[in-house]
Tab-separated table of C-alpha atoms in Angstrom:
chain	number	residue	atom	x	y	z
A	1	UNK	CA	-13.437	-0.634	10.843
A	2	UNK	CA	-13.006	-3.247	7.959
A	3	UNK	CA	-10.727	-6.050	8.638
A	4	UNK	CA	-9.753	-8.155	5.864
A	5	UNK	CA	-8.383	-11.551	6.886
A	6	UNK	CA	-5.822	-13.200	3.527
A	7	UNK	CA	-5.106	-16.673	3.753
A	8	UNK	CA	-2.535	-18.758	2.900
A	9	UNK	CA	0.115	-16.563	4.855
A	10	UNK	CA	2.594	-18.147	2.604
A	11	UNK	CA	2.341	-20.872	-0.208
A	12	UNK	CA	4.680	-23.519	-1.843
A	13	UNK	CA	4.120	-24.244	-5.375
A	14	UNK	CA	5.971	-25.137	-8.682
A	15	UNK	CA	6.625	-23.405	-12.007
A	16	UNK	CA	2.936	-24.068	-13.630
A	17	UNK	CA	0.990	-24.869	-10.975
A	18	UNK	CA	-2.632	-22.833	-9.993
A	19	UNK	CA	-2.656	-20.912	-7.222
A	20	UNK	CA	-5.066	-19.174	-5.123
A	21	UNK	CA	-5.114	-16.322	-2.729
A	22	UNK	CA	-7.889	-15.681	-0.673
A	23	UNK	CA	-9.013	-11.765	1.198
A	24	UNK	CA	-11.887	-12.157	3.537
A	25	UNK	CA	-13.872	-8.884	4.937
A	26	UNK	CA	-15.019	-8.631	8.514
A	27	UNK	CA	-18.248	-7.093	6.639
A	28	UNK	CA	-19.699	-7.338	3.373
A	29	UNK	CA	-18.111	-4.614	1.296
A	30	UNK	CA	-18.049	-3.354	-2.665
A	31	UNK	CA	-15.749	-4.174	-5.105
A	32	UNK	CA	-13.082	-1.488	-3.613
A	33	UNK	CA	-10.462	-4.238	-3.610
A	34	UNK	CA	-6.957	-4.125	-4.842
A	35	UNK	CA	-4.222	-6.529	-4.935
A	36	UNK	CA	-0.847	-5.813	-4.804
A	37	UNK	CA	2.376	-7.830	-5.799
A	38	UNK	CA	6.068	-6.766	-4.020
A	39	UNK	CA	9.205	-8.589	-4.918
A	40	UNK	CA	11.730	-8.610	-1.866
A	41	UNK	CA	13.752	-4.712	-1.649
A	42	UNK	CA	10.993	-3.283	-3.759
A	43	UNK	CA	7.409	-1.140	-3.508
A	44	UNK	CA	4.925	-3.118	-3.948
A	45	UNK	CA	2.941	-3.025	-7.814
A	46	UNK	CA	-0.675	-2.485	-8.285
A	47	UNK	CA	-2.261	-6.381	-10.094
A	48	UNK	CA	-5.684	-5.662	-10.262
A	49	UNK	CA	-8.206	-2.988	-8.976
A	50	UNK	CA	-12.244	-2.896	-8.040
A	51	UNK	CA	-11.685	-6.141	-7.540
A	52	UNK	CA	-11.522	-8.042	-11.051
A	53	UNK	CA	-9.967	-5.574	-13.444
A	54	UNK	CA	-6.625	-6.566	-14.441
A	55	UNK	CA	-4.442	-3.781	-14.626
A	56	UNK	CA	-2.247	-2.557	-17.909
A	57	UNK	CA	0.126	-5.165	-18.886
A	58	UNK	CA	0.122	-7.312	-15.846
A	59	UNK	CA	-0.037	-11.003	-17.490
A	60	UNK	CA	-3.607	-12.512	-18.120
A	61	UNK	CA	-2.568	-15.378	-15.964
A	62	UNK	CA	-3.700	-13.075	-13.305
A	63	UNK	CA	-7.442	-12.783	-12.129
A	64	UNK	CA	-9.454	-11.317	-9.648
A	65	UNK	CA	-12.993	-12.343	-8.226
A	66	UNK	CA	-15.290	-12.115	-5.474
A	67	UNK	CA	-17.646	-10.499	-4.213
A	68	UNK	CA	-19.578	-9.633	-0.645
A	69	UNK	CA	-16.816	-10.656	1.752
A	70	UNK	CA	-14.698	-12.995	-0.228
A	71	UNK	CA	-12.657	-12.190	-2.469
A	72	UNK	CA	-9.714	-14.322	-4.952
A	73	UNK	CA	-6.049	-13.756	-6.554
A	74	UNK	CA	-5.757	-16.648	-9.045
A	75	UNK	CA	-2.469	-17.221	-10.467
A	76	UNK	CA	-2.536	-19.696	-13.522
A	77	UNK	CA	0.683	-21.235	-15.238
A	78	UNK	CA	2.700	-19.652	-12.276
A	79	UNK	CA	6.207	-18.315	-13.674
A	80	UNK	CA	9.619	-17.791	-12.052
A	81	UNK	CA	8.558	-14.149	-11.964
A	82	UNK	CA	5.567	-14.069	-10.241
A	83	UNK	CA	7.042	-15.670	-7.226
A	84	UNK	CA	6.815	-12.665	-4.317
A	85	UNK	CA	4.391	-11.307	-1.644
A	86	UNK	CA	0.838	-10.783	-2.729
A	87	UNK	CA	-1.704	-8.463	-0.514
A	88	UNK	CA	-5.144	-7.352	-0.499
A	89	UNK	CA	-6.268	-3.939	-0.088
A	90	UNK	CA	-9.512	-2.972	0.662
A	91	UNK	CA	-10.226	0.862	-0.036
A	92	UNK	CA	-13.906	1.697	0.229
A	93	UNK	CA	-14.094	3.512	3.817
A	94	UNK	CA	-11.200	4.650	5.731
A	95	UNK	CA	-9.042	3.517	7.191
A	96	UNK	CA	-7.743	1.796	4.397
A	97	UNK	CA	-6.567	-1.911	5.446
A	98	UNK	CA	-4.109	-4.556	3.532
A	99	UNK	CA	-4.306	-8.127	3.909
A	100	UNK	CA	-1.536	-9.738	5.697
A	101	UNK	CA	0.198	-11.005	2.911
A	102	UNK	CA	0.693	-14.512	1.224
A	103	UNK	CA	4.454	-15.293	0.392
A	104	UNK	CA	4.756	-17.668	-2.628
A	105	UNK	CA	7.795	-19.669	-2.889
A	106	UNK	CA	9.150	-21.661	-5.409
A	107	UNK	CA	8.721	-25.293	-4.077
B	1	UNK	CA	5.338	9.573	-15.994
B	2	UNK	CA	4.453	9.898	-12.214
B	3	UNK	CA	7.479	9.377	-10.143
B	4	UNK	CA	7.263	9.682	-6.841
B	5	UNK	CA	10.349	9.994	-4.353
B	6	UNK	CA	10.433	10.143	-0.171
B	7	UNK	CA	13.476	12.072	1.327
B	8	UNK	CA	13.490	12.648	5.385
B	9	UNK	CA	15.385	11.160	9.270
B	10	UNK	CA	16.030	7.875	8.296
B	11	UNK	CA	17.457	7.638	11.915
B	12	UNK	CA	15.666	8.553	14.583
B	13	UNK	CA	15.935	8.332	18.564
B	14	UNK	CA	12.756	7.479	21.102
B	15	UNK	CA	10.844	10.506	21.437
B	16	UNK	CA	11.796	12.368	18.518
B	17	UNK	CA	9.773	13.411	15.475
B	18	UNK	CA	9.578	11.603	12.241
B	19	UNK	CA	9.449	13.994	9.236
B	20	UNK	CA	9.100	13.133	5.559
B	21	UNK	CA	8.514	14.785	2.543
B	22	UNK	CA	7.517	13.180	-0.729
B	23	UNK	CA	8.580	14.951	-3.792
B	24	UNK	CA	6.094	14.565	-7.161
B	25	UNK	CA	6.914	14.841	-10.505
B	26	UNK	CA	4.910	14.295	-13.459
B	27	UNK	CA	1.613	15.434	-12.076
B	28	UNK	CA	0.876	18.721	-9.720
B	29	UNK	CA	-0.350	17.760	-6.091
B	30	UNK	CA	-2.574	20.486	-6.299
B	31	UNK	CA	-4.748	19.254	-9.299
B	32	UNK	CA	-6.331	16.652	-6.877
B	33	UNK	CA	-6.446	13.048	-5.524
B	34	UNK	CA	-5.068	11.718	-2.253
B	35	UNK	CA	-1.729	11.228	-1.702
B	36	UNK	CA	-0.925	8.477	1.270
B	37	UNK	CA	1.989	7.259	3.427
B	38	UNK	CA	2.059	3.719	4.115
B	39	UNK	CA	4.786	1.759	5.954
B	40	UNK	CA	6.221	-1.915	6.523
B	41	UNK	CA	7.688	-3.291	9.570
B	42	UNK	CA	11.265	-5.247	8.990
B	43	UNK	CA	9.502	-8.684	7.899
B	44	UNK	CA	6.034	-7.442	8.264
B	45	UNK	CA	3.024	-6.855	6.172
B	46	UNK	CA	1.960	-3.290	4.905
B	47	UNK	CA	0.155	-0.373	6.870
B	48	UNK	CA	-2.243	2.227	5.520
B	49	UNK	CA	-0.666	5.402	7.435
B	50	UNK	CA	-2.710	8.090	6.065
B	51	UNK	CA	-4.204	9.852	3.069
B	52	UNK	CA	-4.002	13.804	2.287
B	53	UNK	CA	-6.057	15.642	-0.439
B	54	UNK	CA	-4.900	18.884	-2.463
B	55	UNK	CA	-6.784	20.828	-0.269
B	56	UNK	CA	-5.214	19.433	2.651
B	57	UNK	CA	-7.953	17.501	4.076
B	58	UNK	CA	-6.730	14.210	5.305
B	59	UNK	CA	-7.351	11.146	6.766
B	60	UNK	CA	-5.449	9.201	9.000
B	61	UNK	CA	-5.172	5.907	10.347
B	62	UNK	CA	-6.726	5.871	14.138
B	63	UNK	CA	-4.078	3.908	15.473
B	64	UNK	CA	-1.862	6.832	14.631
B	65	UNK	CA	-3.799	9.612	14.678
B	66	UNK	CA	-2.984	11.370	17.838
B	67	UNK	CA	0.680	11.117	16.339
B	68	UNK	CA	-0.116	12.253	13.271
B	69	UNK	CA	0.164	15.334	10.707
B	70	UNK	CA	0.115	14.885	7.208
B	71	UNK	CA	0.459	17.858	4.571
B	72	UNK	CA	0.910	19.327	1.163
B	73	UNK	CA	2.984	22.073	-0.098
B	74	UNK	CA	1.927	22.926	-3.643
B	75	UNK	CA	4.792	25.373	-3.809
B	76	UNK	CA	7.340	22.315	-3.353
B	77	UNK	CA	4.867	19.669	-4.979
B	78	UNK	CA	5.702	17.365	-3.006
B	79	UNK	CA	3.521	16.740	0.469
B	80	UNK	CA	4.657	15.402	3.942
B	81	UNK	CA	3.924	13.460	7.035
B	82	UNK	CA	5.292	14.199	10.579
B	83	UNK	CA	4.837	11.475	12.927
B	84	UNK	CA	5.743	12.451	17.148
B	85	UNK	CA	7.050	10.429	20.051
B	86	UNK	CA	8.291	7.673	17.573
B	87	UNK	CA	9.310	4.520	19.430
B	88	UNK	CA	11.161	1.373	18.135
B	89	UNK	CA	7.695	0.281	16.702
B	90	UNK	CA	7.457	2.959	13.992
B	91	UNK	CA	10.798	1.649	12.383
B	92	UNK	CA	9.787	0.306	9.320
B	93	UNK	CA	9.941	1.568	5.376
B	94	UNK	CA	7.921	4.543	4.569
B	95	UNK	CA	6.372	4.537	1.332
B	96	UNK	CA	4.660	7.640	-0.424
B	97	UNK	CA	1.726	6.882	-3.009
B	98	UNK	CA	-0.895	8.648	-5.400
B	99	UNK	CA	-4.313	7.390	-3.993
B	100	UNK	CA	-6.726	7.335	-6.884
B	101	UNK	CA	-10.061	6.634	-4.997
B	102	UNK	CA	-7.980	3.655	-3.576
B	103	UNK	CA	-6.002	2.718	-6.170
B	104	UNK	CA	-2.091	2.899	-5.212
B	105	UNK	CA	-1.094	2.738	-8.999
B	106	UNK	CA	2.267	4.888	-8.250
B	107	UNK	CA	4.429	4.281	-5.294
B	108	UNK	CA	7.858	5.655	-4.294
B	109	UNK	CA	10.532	3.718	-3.461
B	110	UNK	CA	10.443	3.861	-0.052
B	111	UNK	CA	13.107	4.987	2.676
B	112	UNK	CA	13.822	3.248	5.655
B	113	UNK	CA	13.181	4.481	9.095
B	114	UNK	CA	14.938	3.448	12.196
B	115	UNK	CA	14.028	4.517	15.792
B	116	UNK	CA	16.837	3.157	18.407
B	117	UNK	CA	18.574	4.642	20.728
């Protein structure tokens, strides 16, 4: 099975800072990565799919890369909004497996 | 729209069966895709439970397969997940979503599950 390893497991940073979140596969896979956003009390909301594509009106402060076994979440000009849990999601074999998650705070 | 919403034992004892049903509207279960269960511990990260097709061919997560039966009832539209011998671990919020070749793009809103006794 896939394991994806996400690192940082949480992140402090302020209103308009860069951030980046990082998924790492066990094995080299596709682009059959997702990444998910989920505010506290709430299911979590699809950001971007096969890897890089943003999704429908999710912000273009968002982006997606990687390839292989790496793969990124950038965040630029970070709003109040977009501070929650971010995971990784990597789809292309079962089982399906999410990252572990990367809480960003508001520093 | 797609909405999808989980109903089901939101309080369960050691030993007992989990049952939940997740009720579609906005798109028939029957015209295709996957439709998974995923859960999340109290504090904890998300789990990839188990997909089912519209044919009823699934696949399930091996940690829980042995515990596992996952279903669809067109008649209903809705499909379900049974999960046996449930111990305190299995307590967590059970989420129902439309799997699009991987893509979770519509998610209930999840209903939590406790196992105590």
């Amino acid at each position: 099975d896939i394991q994806m390893t996400q690192s940082p497991s949480s992140l402090s940073a302020s209103v308009g800072d860069r951030v980046t979140i990082t998924c790492r596969a066990s094995q080299g896979i596709r682009k059959d990565l997702g990444w998910y956003q989920q505010k506290p009390g709430r299911a979590p909301t699809r950001l971007v799919f096969g890897g890089s594509s943003l999704q429908n009106g999710v912000p273009s402060r968002f982006s997606g890369s990687g390839s292989g076994t790496e793969f990124t979440l950038t965040i630029n000009n970070l709003q109040p909004e977009d501070f929650a849990t971010y995971f990784c999601l990597y789809h292309d074999t079962y089982p399906y497996t999410f990252g572990q998650g990367t809480k960003l705070e508001i520093k | 729209q797609v909405q999808l919403q989980e109903s089901g034992s939101g309080l369960l004892r050691p030993s007992e069966t989990l049952s939940l049903a997740c009720a579609v509207s906005g798109f028939s279960v029957g015209e295709g895709f996957y439709w998974d269960w995923i859960r999340q511990p109290p504090g904890g990260g998300l789990e990839w439970i188990g997909s089912v097709y519209a044919t009823g061919s699934t696949h399930y997560n091996p940690s829980l397969k042995s515990r596992l039966i996952m279903s669809v009832d067109r008649s209903k539209n809705q499909f379900s997940l049974k999960l046996r011998s449930v111990t305190a671990s299995d307590t967590a919020i059970y989420y129902c979503a439309r799997d699009d070749y991987g893509d979770l793009l519509y998610w209930g809103q999840g209903i939590p599950v406790t196992v105590s006794s």
